JSON list of C-alpha atoms in Angstrom, two decimals:
[
{"chain": "J", "resi": 1216, "resn": "MET", "atom": "CA", "xyz": [-4.45, -17.24, -11.14]},
{"chain": "J", "resi": 1217, "resn": "ASP", "atom": "CA", "xyz": [-5.65, -13.68, -11.61]},
{"chain": "J", "resi": 1218, "resn": "ILE", "atom": "CA", "xyz": [-9.35, -13.43, -10.68]},
{"chain": "J", "resi": 1219, "resn": "SER", "atom": "CA", "xyz": [-11.38, -10.38, -11.65]},
{"chain": "J", "resi": 1220, "resn": "LEU", "atom": "CA", "xyz": [-14.28, -9.25, -9.44]},
{"chain": "J", "resi": 1221, "resn": "ARG", "atom": "CA", "xyz": [-16.92, -8.22, -11.95]},
{"chain": "J", "resi": 1222, "resn": "THR", "atom": "CA", "xyz": [-19.99, -7.94, -9.72]},
{"chain": "J", "resi": 1223, "resn": "PHE", "atom": "CA", "xyz": [-20.32, -7.78, -5.96]},
{"chain": "J", "resi": 1224, "resn": "VAL", "atom": "CA", "xyz": [-23.63, -6.45, -4.72]},
{"chain": "J", "resi": 1225, "resn": "PHE", "atom": "CA", "xyz": [-25.46, -6.81, -1.40]},
{"chain": "J", "resi": 1226, "resn": "ILE", "atom": "CA", "xyz": [-29.26, -6.58, -1.32]},
{"chain": "J", "resi": 1227, "resn": "ASP", "atom": "CA", "xyz": [-30.64, -5.87, 2.14]},
{"chain": "J", "resi": 1228, "resn": "SER", "atom": "CA", "xyz": [-34.16, -7.20, 1.52]},
{"chain": "J", "resi": 1229, "resn": "LEU", "atom": "CA", "xyz": [-35.40, -9.02, -1.57]},
{"chain": "J", "resi": 1230, "resn": "GLN", "atom": "CA", "xyz": [-38.68, -7.56, -2.76]},
{"chain": "J", "resi": 1231, "resn": "PRO", "atom": "CA", "xyz": [-41.62, -9.95, -3.24]},
{"chain": "J", "resi": 1232, "resn": "GLN", "atom": "CA", "xyz": [-41.69, -10.05, -7.04]},
{"chain": "J", "resi": 1233, "resn": "LEU", "atom": "CA", "xyz": [-37.94, -10.36, -7.46]},
{"chain": "J", "resi": 1234, "resn": "ALA", "atom": "CA", "xyz": [-37.66, -13.03, -4.77]},
{"chain": "J", "resi": 1235, "resn": "SER", "atom": "CA", "xyz": [-40.44, -15.03, -6.41]},
{"chain": "J", "resi": 1236, "resn": "TYR", "atom": "CA", "xyz": [-38.87, -14.59, -9.83]},
{"chain": "J", "resi": 1237, "resn": "LEU", "atom": "CA", "xyz": [-35.46, -15.80, -8.63]},
{"chain": "J", "resi": 1238, "resn": "ALA", "atom": "CA", "xyz": [-37.13, -18.80, -7.00]},
{"chain": "J", "resi": 1239, "resn": "THR", "atom": "CA", "xyz": [-38.67, -19.90, -10.31]},
{"chain": "J", "resi": 1240, "resn": "SER", "atom": "CA", "xyz": [-35.22, -20.49, -11.81]},
{"chain": "J", "resi": 1241, "resn": "SER", "atom": "CA", "xyz": [-33.28, -21.33, -8.65]},
{"chain": "J", "resi": 1242, "resn": "GLN", "atom": "CA", "xyz": [-31.30, -24.55, -8.87]},
{"chain": "J", "resi": 1243, "resn": "GLY", "atom": "CA", "xyz": [-30.54, -24.50, -5.16]},
{"chain": "J", "resi": 1244, "resn": "PHE", "atom": "CA", "xyz": [-32.38, -23.20, -2.10]},
{"chain": "J", "resi": 1245, "resn": "LEU", "atom": "CA", "xyz": [-35.27, -20.85, -2.83]},
{"chain": "J", "resi": 1246, "resn": "PRO", "atom": "CA", "xyz": [-35.01, -17.23, -1.66]},
{"chain": "J", "resi": 1247, "resn": "ILE", "atom": "CA", "xyz": [-38.09, -15.70, -0.08]},
{"chain": "J", "resi": 1248, "resn": "PRO", "atom": "CA", "xyz": [-39.19, -12.06, 0.25]},
{"chain": "J", "resi": 1249, "resn": "GLY", "atom": "CA", "xyz": [-37.24, -10.22, 2.94]},
{"chain": "J", "resi": 1250, "resn": "ASP", "atom": "CA", "xyz": [-34.11, -12.36, 2.65]},
{"chain": "J", "resi": 1251, "resn": "ALA", "atom": "CA", "xyz": [-30.78, -10.58, 2.40]},
{"chain": "J", "resi": 1252, "resn": "CYS", "atom": "CA", "xyz": [-28.94, -11.52, -0.76]},
{"chain": "J", "resi": 1253, "resn": "LEU", "atom": "CA", "xyz": [-25.46, -11.28, -2.25]},
{"chain": "J", "resi": 1254, "resn": "TRP", "atom": "CA", "xyz": [-24.77, -11.54, -5.97]},
{"chain": "J", "resi": 1255, "resn": "ILE", "atom": "CA", "xyz": [-21.21, -12.15, -7.15]},
{"chain": "J", "resi": 1256, "resn": "GLU", "atom": "CA", "xyz": [-19.72, -12.53, -10.60]},
{"chain": "J", "resi": 1257, "resn": "VAL", "atom": "CA", "xyz": [-16.06, -13.30, -11.29]},
{"chain": "J", "resi": 1258, "resn": "ALA", "atom": "CA", "xyz": [-13.80, -14.05, -14.22]},
{"chain": "J", "resi": 1259, "resn": "PRO", "atom": "CA", "xyz": [-12.68, -16.64, -15.14]},
{"chain": "J", "resi": 1260, "resn": "GLY", "atom": "CA", "xyz": [-15.88, -18.59, -14.57]},
{"chain": "J", "resi": 1261, "resn": "MET", "atom": "CA", "xyz": [-14.45, -21.61, -12.79]},
{"chain": "J", "resi": 1262, "resn": "ALA", "atom": "CA", "xyz": [-13.16, -19.42, -9.95]},
{"chain": "J", "resi": 1263, "resn": "VAL", "atom": "CA", "xyz": [-16.68, -19.15, -8.56]},
{"chain": "J", "resi": 1264, "resn": "HIS", "atom": "CA", "xyz": [-16.50, -22.72, -7.20]},
{"chain": "J", "resi": 1265, "resn": "ARG", "atom": "CA", "xyz": [-13.85, -21.81, -4.62]},
{"chain": "J", "resi": 1266, "resn": "LEU", "atom": "CA", "xyz": [-15.89, -18.83, -3.46]},
{"chain": "J", "resi": 1267, "resn": "SER", "atom": "CA", "xyz": [-19.03, -20.94, -3.15]},
{"chain": "J", "resi": 1268, "resn": "ASP", "atom": "CA", "xyz": [-17.15, -23.55, -1.15]},
{"chain": "J", "resi": 1269, "resn": "ILE", "atom": "CA", "xyz": [-15.69, -21.13, 1.37]},
{"chain": "J", "resi": 1270, "resn": "ALA", "atom": "CA", "xyz": [-18.94, -19.17, 1.86]},
{"chain": "J", "resi": 1271, "resn": "LEU", "atom": "CA", "xyz": [-21.00, -22.31, 2.50]},
{"chain": "J", "resi": 1272, "resn": "LYS", "atom": "CA", "xyz": [-18.43, -23.87, 4.84]},
{"chain": "J", "resi": 1273, "resn": "LYS", "atom": "CA", "xyz": [-17.85, -20.81, 7.00]},
{"chain": "J", "resi": 1274, "resn": "THR", "atom": "CA", "xyz": [-21.36, -19.32, 7.24]},
{"chain": "J", "resi": 1275, "resn": "ASN", "atom": "CA", "xyz": [-25.01, -20.42, 7.30]},
{"chain": "J", "resi": 1276, "resn": "VAL", "atom": "CA", "xyz": [-25.96, -18.83, 3.97]},
{"chain": "J", "resi": 1277, "resn": "ARG", "atom": "CA", "xyz": [-27.91, -20.81, 1.39]},
{"chain": "J", "resi": 1278, "resn": "MET", "atom": "CA", "xyz": [-27.06, -20.87, -2.28]},
{"chain": "J", "resi": 1279, "resn": "GLY", "atom": "CA", "xyz": [-29.88, -20.21, -4.70]},
{"chain": "J", "resi": 1280, "resn": "GLU", "atom": "CA", "xyz": [-27.96, -20.07, -7.96]},
{"chain": "J", "resi": 1281, "resn": "GLN", "atom": "CA", "xyz": [-24.58, -20.82, -9.48]},
{"chain": "J", "resi": 1282, "resn": "VAL", "atom": "CA", "xyz": [-23.85, -20.46, -13.17]},
{"chain": "J", "resi": 1283, "resn": "VAL", "atom": "CA", "xyz": [-20.41, -21.26, -14.57]},
{"chain": "J", "resi": 1284, "resn": "GLU", "atom": "CA", "xyz": [-19.81, -20.01, -18.09]},
{"chain": "J", "resi": 1285, "resn": "ARG", "atom": "CA", "xyz": [-16.64, -19.97, -20.15]},
{"chain": "J", "resi": 1286, "resn": "SER", "atom": "CA", "xyz": [-15.78, -16.40, -19.28]},
{"chain": "J", "resi": 1287, "resn": "PHE", "atom": "CA", "xyz": [-17.80, -15.59, -16.15]},
{"chain": "J", "resi": 1288, "resn": "GLY", "atom": "CA", "xyz": [-18.99, -17.39, -13.04]},
{"chain": "J", "resi": 1289, "resn": "SER", "atom": "CA", "xyz": [-21.96, -16.10, -11.03]},
{"chain": "J", "resi": 1290, "resn": "MET", "atom": "CA", "xyz": [-23.49, -17.07, -7.72]},
{"chain": "J", "resi": 1291, "resn": "GLU", "atom": "CA", "xyz": [-26.36, -15.93, -5.51]},
{"chain": "J", "resi": 1292, "resn": "ILE", "atom": "CA", "xyz": [-26.46, -16.59, -1.76]},
{"chain": "J", "resi": 1293, "resn": "HIS", "atom": "CA", "xyz": [-29.13, -15.53, 0.68]},
{"chain": "J", "resi": 1294, "resn": "TYR", "atom": "CA", "xyz": [-30.17, -15.77, 4.31]},
{"chain": "J", "resi": 1295, "resn": "ARG", "atom": "CA", "xyz": [-32.73, -14.13, 6.58]},
{"chain": "J", "resi": 1296, "resn": "ASN", "atom": "CA", "xyz": [-30.02, -12.53, 8.71]},
{"chain": "J", "resi": 1297, "resn": "GLN", "atom": "CA", "xyz": [-28.25, -9.69, 6.90]},
{"chain": "J", "resi": 1298, "resn": "SER", "atom": "CA", "xyz": [-25.09, -10.02, 9.00]},
{"chain": "J", "resi": 1299, "resn": "GLU", "atom": "CA", "xyz": [-24.67, -13.64, 7.93]},
{"chain": "J", "resi": 1300, "resn": "VAL", "atom": "CA", "xyz": [-24.74, -12.68, 4.25]},
{"chain": "J", "resi": 1301, "resn": "GLN", "atom": "CA", "xyz": [-22.40, -9.77, 4.86]},
{"chain": "J", "resi": 1302, "resn": "GLU", "atom": "CA", "xyz": [-19.96, -12.09, 6.65]},
{"chain": "J", "resi": 1303, "resn": "ALA", "atom": "CA", "xyz": [-20.01, -14.48, 3.69]},
{"chain": "J", "resi": 1304, "resn": "GLY", "atom": "CA", "xyz": [-19.21, -11.53, 1.44]},
{"chain": "J", "resi": 1305, "resn": "ARG", "atom": "CA", "xyz": [-16.35, -10.45, 3.68]},
{"chain": "J", "resi": 1306, "resn": "ILE", "atom": "CA", "xyz": [-14.85, -13.95, 3.63]},
{"chain": "J", "resi": 1307, "resn": "MET", "atom": "CA", "xyz": [-15.06, -14.18, -0.15]},
{"chain": "J", "resi": 1308, "resn": "LEU", "atom": "CA", "xyz": [-13.45, -10.79, -0.61]},
{"chain": "J", "resi": 1309, "resn": "GLU", "atom": "CA", "xyz": [-10.68, -11.90, 1.74]},
{"chain": "J", "resi": 1310, "resn": "GLN", "atom": "CA", "xyz": [-10.20, -15.04, -0.34]},
{"chain": "J", "resi": 1311, "resn": "LEU", "atom": "CA", "xyz": [-9.84, -12.87, -3.45]},
{"chain": "J", "resi": 1312, "resn": "GLY", "atom": "CA", "xyz": [-7.58, -10.35, -1.71]},
{"chain": "J", "resi": 1313, "resn": "ALA", "atom": "CA", "xyz": [-10.05, -7.70, -2.82]},
{"chain": "J", "resi": 1314, "resn": "GLN", "atom": "CA", "xyz": [-12.27, -4.93, -1.50]},
{"chain": "J", "resi": 1315, "resn": "VAL", "atom": "CA", "xyz": [-15.76, -3.88, -2.54]},
{"chain": "J", "resi": 1316, "resn": "SER", "atom": "CA", "xyz": [-14.21, -0.98, -4.44]},
{"chain": "J", "resi": 1317, "resn": "ASP", "atom": "CA", "xyz": [-12.40, -3.49, -6.69]},
{"chain": "J", "resi": 1318, "resn": "ARG", "atom": "CA", "xyz": [-15.66, -4.52, -8.35]},
{"chain": "J", "resi": 1319, "resn": "MET", "atom": "CA", "xyz": [-16.26, -3.34, -11.88]},
{"chain": "J", "resi": 1320, "resn": "ALA", "atom": "CA", "xyz": [-18.37, -0.25, -12.36]},
{"chain": "J", "resi": 1321, "resn": "CYS", "atom": "CA", "xyz": [-21.78, -0.82, -13.89]},
{"chain": "J", "resi": 1322, "resn": "ARG", "atom": "CA", "xyz": [-22.36, 0.51, -17.39]},
{"chain": "J", "resi": 1323, "resn": "ILE", "atom": "CA", "xyz": [-25.90, 1.14, -18.58]},
{"chain": "J", "resi": 1324, "resn": "ALA", "atom": "CA", "xyz": [-25.92, -0.18, -22.13]},
{"chain": "J", "resi": 1325, "resn": "TRP", "atom": "CA", "xyz": [-29.59, 0.64, -22.74]},
{"chain": "J", "resi": 1326, "resn": "SER", "atom": "CA", "xyz": [-32.44, 2.25, -20.84]},
{"chain": "J", "resi": 1327, "resn": "GLU", "atom": "CA", "xyz": [-35.84, 3.18, -22.23]},
{"chain": "J", "resi": 1328, "resn": "VAL", "atom": "CA", "xyz": [-39.52, 3.52, -21.37]},
{"chain": "J", "resi": 1329, "resn": "ILE", "atom": "CA", "xyz": [-41.83, 2.47, -24.19]},
{"chain": "J", "resi": 1330, "resn": "CYS", "atom": "CA", "xyz": [-45.34, 3.81, -23.70]},
{"chain": "J", "resi": 1331, "resn": "ALA", "atom": "CA", "xyz": [-48.63, 2.10, -24.60]},
{"chain": "J", "resi": 1332, "resn": "VAL", "atom": "CA", "xyz": [-47.21, -1.19, -25.84]},
{"chain": "J", "resi": 1333, "resn": "THR", "atom": "CA", "xyz": [-49.21, -2.66, -28.74]},
{"chain": "J", "resi": 1334, "resn": "PRO", "atom": "CA", "xyz": [-50.94, -6.07, -28.46]},
{"chain": "J", "resi": 1335, "resn": "ASP", "atom": "CA", "xyz": [-48.61, -7.63, -31.05]},
{"chain": "J", "resi": 1336, "resn": "HIS", "atom": "CA", "xyz": [-45.52, -6.41, -29.22]},
{"chain": "J", "resi": 1337, "resn": "ALA", "atom": "CA", "xyz": [-46.82, -7.60, -25.85]},
{"chain": "J", "resi": 1338, "resn": "THR", "atom": "CA", "xyz": [-47.71, -11.03, -27.23]},
{"chain": "J", "resi": 1339, "resn": "LEU", "atom": "CA", "xyz": [-44.28, -11.50, -28.76]},
{"chain": "J", "resi": 1340, "resn": "ILE", "atom": "CA", "xyz": [-42.54, -10.62, -25.49]},
{"chain": "J", "resi": 1341, "resn": "ASN", "atom": "CA", "xyz": [-44.84, -12.89, -23.50]},
{"chain": "J", "resi": 1342, "resn": "ARG", "atom": "CA", "xyz": [-44.06, -15.84, -25.79]},
{"chain": "J", "resi": 1343, "resn": "GLN", "atom": "CA", "xyz": [-40.34, -15.49, -25.18]},
{"chain": "J", "resi": 1344, "resn": "THR", "atom": "CA", "xyz": [-38.58, -17.08, -22.21]},
{"chain": "J", "resi": 1345, "resn": "ARG", "atom": "CA", "xyz": [-40.34, -15.38, -19.31]},
{"chain": "J", "resi": 1346, "resn": "LYS", "atom": "CA", "xyz": [-40.73, -16.38, -15.67]},
{"chain": "J", "resi": 1347, "resn": "GLY", "atom": "CA", "xyz": [-42.40, -13.22, -14.39]},
{"chain": "J", "resi": 1348, "resn": "SER", "atom": "CA", "xyz": [-45.76, -11.61, -15.12]},
{"chain": "J", "resi": 1349, "resn": "MET", "atom": "CA", "xyz": [-47.21, -11.07, -18.57]},
{"chain": "J", "resi": 1350, "resn": "LEU", "atom": "CA", "xyz": [-46.79, -7.74, -20.31]},
{"chain": "J", "resi": 1351, "resn": "LEU", "atom": "CA", "xyz": [-50.23, -6.28, -20.94]},
{"chain": "J", "resi": 1352, "resn": "PRO", "atom": "CA", "xyz": [-51.14, -4.27, -24.06]},
{"chain": "J", "resi": 1353, "resn": "GLY", "atom": "CA", "xyz": [-51.58, -0.59, -23.39]},
{"chain": "J", "resi": 1354, "resn": "LYS", "atom": "CA", "xyz": [-49.17, -0.57, -20.45]},
{"chain": "J", "resi": 1355, "resn": "SER", "atom": "CA", "xyz": [-45.78, 1.11, -20.51]},
{"chain": "J", "resi": 1356, "resn": "MET", "atom": "CA", "xyz": [-42.61, -0.98, -20.52]},
{"chain": "J", "resi": 1357, "resn": "PHE", "atom": "CA", "xyz": [-39.33, -0.08, -18.81]},
{"chain": "J", "resi": 1358, "resn": "ILE", "atom": "CA", "xyz": [-36.33, -1.91, -20.25]},
{"chain": "J", "resi": 1359, "resn": "LEU", "atom": "CA", "xyz": [-32.76, -1.78, -18.94]},
{"chain": "J", "resi": 1360, "resn": "GLU", "atom": "CA", "xyz": [-29.52, -3.44, -19.99]},
{"chain": "J", "resi": 1361, "resn": "THR", "atom": "CA", "xyz": [-26.37, -3.42, -17.84]},
{"chain": "J", "resi": 1362, "resn": "GLU", "atom": "CA", "xyz": [-22.79, -4.59, -18.04]},
{"chain": "J", "resi": 1363, "resn": "PRO", "atom": "CA", "xyz": [-21.74, -6.64, -16.06]},
{"chain": "J", "resi": 1364, "resn": "ALA", "atom": "CA", "xyz": [-24.93, -8.67, -15.99]},
{"chain": "J", "resi": 1365, "resn": "GLY", "atom": "CA", "xyz": [-25.27, -9.27, -12.25]},
{"chain": "J", "resi": 1366, "resn": "TYR", "atom": "CA", "xyz": [-25.97, -5.64, -11.39]},
{"chain": "J", "resi": 1367, "resn": "ILE", "atom": "CA", "xyz": [-29.36, -5.92, -13.04]},
{"chain": "J", "resi": 1368, "resn": "VAL", "atom": "CA", "xyz": [-30.65, -7.77, -9.96]},
{"chain": "J", "resi": 1369, "resn": "TYR", "atom": "CA", "xyz": [-29.89, -4.82, -7.69]},
{"chain": "J", "resi": 1370, "resn": "ALA", "atom": "CA", "xyz": [-31.45, -2.40, -10.15]},
{"chain": "J", "resi": 1371, "resn": "ALA", "atom": "CA", "xyz": [-34.59, -4.56, -10.31]},
{"chain": "J", "resi": 1372, "resn": "ASN", "atom": "CA", "xyz": [-34.88, -4.77, -6.53]},
{"chain": "J", "resi": 1373, "resn": "GLU", "atom": "CA", "xyz": [-34.52, -1.03, -6.04]},
{"chain": "J", "resi": 1374, "resn": "ALA", "atom": "CA", "xyz": [-36.98, -0.29, -8.84]},
{"chain": "J", "resi": 1375, "resn": "GLU", "atom": "CA", "xyz": [-39.54, -2.59, -7.24]},
{"chain": "J", "resi": 1376, "resn": "LYS", "atom": "CA", "xyz": [-39.01, -0.87, -3.88]},
{"chain": "J", "resi": 1377, "resn": "ALA", "atom": "CA", "xyz": [-39.58, 2.58, -5.32]},
{"chain": "J", "resi": 1378, "resn": "ALA", "atom": "CA", "xyz": [-42.34, 2.11, -7.89]},
{"chain": "J", "resi": 1379, "resn": "HIS", "atom": "CA", "xyz": [-45.62, 0.25, -8.24]},
{"chain": "J", "resi": 1380, "resn": "VAL", "atom": "CA", "xyz": [-44.49, -1.78, -11.22]},
{"chain": "J", "resi": 1381, "resn": "THR", "atom": "CA", "xyz": [-44.86, -5.38, -12.36]},
{"chain": "J", "resi": 1382, "resn": "LEU", "atom": "CA", "xyz": [-41.76, -7.49, -12.96]},
{"chain": "J", "resi": 1383, "resn": "VAL", "atom": "CA", "xyz": [-41.88, -9.18, -16.37]},
{"chain": "J", "resi": 1384, "resn": "ASP", "atom": "CA", "xyz": [-38.36, -10.51, -16.85]},
{"chain": "J", "resi": 1385, "resn": "VAL", "atom": "CA", "xyz": [-34.82, -10.40, -15.43]},
{"chain": "J", "resi": 1386, "resn": "LYS", "atom": "CA", "xyz": [-31.73, -11.95, -17.00]},
{"chain": "J", "resi": 1387, "resn": "ALA", "atom": "CA", "xyz": [-28.63, -11.71, -14.81]},
{"chain": "J", "resi": 1388, "resn": "PHE", "atom": "CA", "xyz": [-26.19, -14.03, -16.59]},
{"chain": "J", "resi": 1389, "resn": "GLY", "atom": "CA", "xyz": [-23.95, -13.65, -19.60]},
{"chain": "J", "resi": 1390, "resn": "SER", "atom": "CA", "xyz": [-22.26, -10.52, -20.89]},
{"chain": "J", "resi": 1391, "resn": "PHE", "atom": "CA", "xyz": [-25.25, -8.22, -20.29]},
{"chain": "J", "resi": 1392, "resn": "GLY", "atom": "CA", "xyz": [-28.07, -8.15, -17.75]},
{"chain": "J", "resi": 1393, "resn": "ARG", "atom": "CA", "xyz": [-31.57, -7.31, -18.93]},
{"chain": "J", "resi": 1394, "resn": "LEU", "atom": "CA", "xyz": [-34.65, -6.13, -17.07]},
{"chain": "J", "resi": 1395, "resn": "THR", "atom": "CA", "xyz": [-38.26, -5.65, -18.23]},
{"chain": "J", "resi": 1396, "resn": "MET", "atom": "CA", "xyz": [-40.92, -4.05, -16.01]},
{"chain": "J", "resi": 1397, "resn": "MET", "atom": "CA", "xyz": [-44.48, -2.92, -16.70]},
{"chain": "J", "resi": 1398, "resn": "GLY", "atom": "CA", "xyz": [-46.74, -0.19, -15.34]},
{"chain": "J", "resi": 1399, "resn": "THR", "atom": "CA", "xyz": [-48.40, 3.06, -16.18]},
{"chain": "J", "resi": 1400, "resn": "GLU", "atom": "CA", "xyz": [-46.19, 5.62, -17.88]},
{"chain": "J", "resi": 1401, "resn": "ALA", "atom": "CA", "xyz": [-45.58, 7.37, -14.54]},
{"chain": "J", "resi": 1402, "resn": "GLU", "atom": "CA", "xyz": [-44.84, 4.07, -12.78]},
{"chain": "J", "resi": 1403, "resn": "ALA", "atom": "CA", "xyz": [-42.42, 2.97, -15.49]},
{"chain": "J", "resi": 1404, "resn": "GLU", "atom": "CA", "xyz": [-40.61, 6.31, -15.34]},
{"chain": "J", "resi": 1405, "resn": "ALA", "atom": "CA", "xyz": [-40.37, 6.04, -11.54]},
{"chain": "J", "resi": 1406, "resn": "ALA", "atom": "CA", "xyz": [-38.89, 2.55, -11.87]},
{"chain": "J", "resi": 1407, "resn": "ALA", "atom": "CA", "xyz": [-36.34, 3.82, -14.38]},
{"chain": "J", "resi": 1408, "resn": "GLN", "atom": "CA", "xyz": [-35.30, 6.66, -12.11]},
{"chain": "J", "resi": 1409, "resn": "ALA", "atom": "CA", "xyz": [-34.91, 4.29, -9.15]},
{"chain": "J", "resi": 1410, "resn": "ALA", "atom": "CA", "xyz": [-32.84, 1.85, -11.19]},
{"chain": "J", "resi": 1411, "resn": "HIS", "atom": "CA", "xyz": [-30.52, 4.64, -12.37]},
{"chain": "J", "resi": 1412, "resn": "ARG", "atom": "CA", "xyz": [-30.12, 5.91, -8.80]},
{"chain": "J", "resi": 1413, "resn": "ALA", "atom": "CA", "xyz": [-29.22, 2.39, -7.66]},
{"chain": "J", "resi": 1414, "resn": "ILE", "atom": "CA", "xyz": [-26.54, 2.03, -10.31]},
{"chain": "J", "resi": 1415, "resn": "ASP", "atom": "CA", "xyz": [-25.12, 5.48, -9.51]},
{"chain": "J", "resi": 1416, "resn": "GLN", "atom": "CA", "xyz": [-24.88, 4.43, -5.87]},
{"chain": "J", "resi": 1417, "resn": "LEU", "atom": "CA", "xyz": [-23.05, 1.21, -6.78]},
{"chain": "J", "resi": 1418, "resn": "ASN", "atom": "CA", "xyz": [-20.59, 3.07, -8.95]},
{"chain": "J", "resi": 1419, "resn": "ARG", "atom": "CA", "xyz": [-19.44, 5.25, -6.08]},
{"chain": "J", "resi": 1420, "resn": "GLN", "atom": "CA", "xyz": [-17.56, 2.17, -4.84]},
{"chain": "J", "resi": 1421, "resn": "ALA", "atom": "CA", "xyz": [-16.31, 0.54, -7.99]},
{"chain": "J", "resi": 1422, "resn": "ARG", "atom": "CA", "xyz": [-13.32, 0.19, -10.30]},
{"chain": "J", "resi": 1423, "resn": "HIS", "atom": "CA", "xyz": [-13.53, 2.54, -13.27]},
{"chain": "J", "resi": 1424, "resn": "ASP", "atom": "CA", "xyz": [-11.17, 1.18, -15.93]}
]
């Protein structure tokens, strides 16, 4: 069957907030700060099982997440040793008969910094499904939406590296990925710039249909 590589992204070192956030929803082995991580999304969704099987049998990586939807299948693997995660990625690409450059390019569907969030707005966001920190009134909010969804994890990690921001929410499954971060106006703008740089870097090795 024809398998499409939607997302393939290597993260050299999970940042503390993102690692902790991923651990709150992890159905498998919990990632910790500093772990190397690989996020993969393929279509059709069921194809992800074969990739999971081969990666776990041939390397020492641990699986933190696997979500199989009708259209897309996603998985996250991690390990302390970067070379082990990279080897798992190489094996999976070999299984697909693909290269990194065959992954889909990332499209930014929405990006915005909203300054001085009102108390009502902050409360509404905090009452929604949220596993990160609370959004505080008066702070600025950086929001980002990407397609495919999995790239949002890389954008979040790079934004956390570059800016003193607080992670509120990340959604990396489905048709679109969504990220919410909080900080001062300057911090939120710095996070946005870092996220855009990260996506630009990914798109240098990607399939532009």
